[in-house]
């Protein structure tokens, strides 16, 4: 499926042009434990395998899937959107770090802090992978005053980007995370429990 150029940091591809490769779209939520499990396997084992064995044959797209029953889900994905603005080449490193720290953004660990305080902590996660904390927070911060027209739902500097992501994801009807699409079709055989060996077997069978 098409990927807007402004979100190009979401794609993992090795020397390819999109017209000629298979596409695996990964619908993941930063505060979903099963998404974290799948991403950890992909990032540590599958992506290096793809670089070695499948250059110019397959690409992966990280589709940021906000799950509204986790109130912090919007906030953590806004942080991902900020990385795509500032340092798209760091998106996968940031995602790996955020998944490692995901429990810090579960309900109990955010309920007693303000939204901007959560953004400050997320900016520090970005700092750990070499992205400027101040610039990240500058994109995420929500001001405490109405805008010039008196509006109160002012959002932040990545609100419009998040709206585009949500709109695109809704077109597919994806609900649970993780969900994987292969060339635009839901691939139910792939689960969060897939081992590196199972991924290798699946790729050998399907990426030709």
Short mmCIF file of N, CA and C in Angstrom, two decimals, residues 30 39 43 90-103 105 122 124-129:
data_model
loop_
_atom_site.label_atom_id
_atom_site.label_comp_id
_atom_site.label_asym_id
_atom_site.label_seq_id
_atom_site.Cartn_x
_atom_site.Cartn_y
_atom_site.Cartn_z
N UNK A 30 2.36 1.23 20.73
CA UNK A 30 3.49 1.33 21.66
C UNK A 30 3.17 0.86 23.07
N UNK A 39 7.75 -6.58 17.83
CA UNK A 39 8.75 -5.63 17.36
C UNK A 39 10.14 -6.03 17.81
N UNK A 43 13.11 -6.38 15.18
CA UNK A 43 14.22 -5.43 15.23
C UNK A 43 15.55 -6.13 15.48
N UNK A 90 15.77 7.88 12.63
CA UNK A 90 15.85 7.38 14.01
C UNK A 90 14.55 6.72 14.47
N UNK A 91 13.56 6.64 13.58
CA UNK A 91 12.23 6.17 13.99
C UNK A 91 12.26 4.76 14.56
N UNK A 92 12.98 3.86 13.91
CA UNK A 92 13.01 2.48 14.40
C UNK A 92 13.82 2.36 15.69
N UNK A 93 14.88 3.13 15.83
CA UNK A 93 15.63 3.12 17.09
C UNK A 93 14.78 3.68 18.22
N UNK A 94 14.07 4.76 17.94
CA UNK A 94 13.18 5.34 18.95
C UNK A 94 12.10 4.33 19.34
N UNK A 95 11.52 3.68 18.34
CA UNK A 95 10.46 2.71 18.61
C UNK A 95 10.97 1.57 19.48
N UNK A 96 12.18 1.09 19.18
CA UNK A 96 12.76 0.02 19.98
C UNK A 96 12.93 0.46 21.43
N UNK A 97 13.42 1.68 21.64
CA UNK A 97 13.62 2.18 22.99
C UNK A 97 12.30 2.37 23.72
N UNK A 98 11.31 2.91 23.02
CA UNK A 98 10.00 3.15 23.64
C UNK A 98 9.33 1.83 24.00
N UNK A 99 9.43 0.83 23.14
CA UNK A 99 8.87 -0.47 23.48
C UNK A 99 9.55 -1.06 24.72
N UNK A 100 10.86 -0.85 24.84
CA UNK A 100 11.56 -1.34 26.03
C UNK A 100 11.03 -0.69 27.30
N UNK A 101 10.61 0.56 27.18
CA UNK A 101 10.15 1.32 28.33
C UNK A 101 8.62 1.43 28.40
N UNK A 102 7.91 0.61 27.62
CA UNK A 102 6.48 0.82 27.46
C UNK A 102 5.70 0.79 28.76
N UNK A 103 6.14 0.00 29.75
CA UNK A 103 5.40 -0.07 31.00
C UNK A 103 5.35 1.27 31.73
N UNK A 105 4.49 3.84 30.50
CA UNK A 105 3.38 4.61 29.92
C UNK A 105 2.06 3.86 30.00
N UNK A 122 8.58 11.41 27.36
CA UNK A 122 8.76 10.85 26.03
C UNK A 122 9.90 11.53 25.28
N UNK A 124 12.55 12.57 26.62
CA UNK A 124 13.78 11.98 27.16
C UNK A 124 14.08 10.63 26.51
N UNK A 125 13.03 9.88 26.18
CA UNK A 125 13.24 8.63 25.44
C UNK A 125 13.89 8.94 24.09
N UNK A 126 13.40 9.98 23.43
CA UNK A 126 13.99 10.38 22.16
C UNK A 126 15.45 10.77 22.33
N UNK A 127 15.76 11.44 23.44
CA UNK A 127 17.13 11.84 23.70
C UNK A 127 18.08 10.66 23.80
N UNK A 128 17.57 9.53 24.26
CA UNK A 128 18.41 8.34 24.41
C UNK A 128 18.86 7.76 23.07
N UNK A 129 18.17 8.11 21.99
CA UNK A 129 18.57 7.60 20.67
C UNK A 129 19.13 8.72 19.80
#
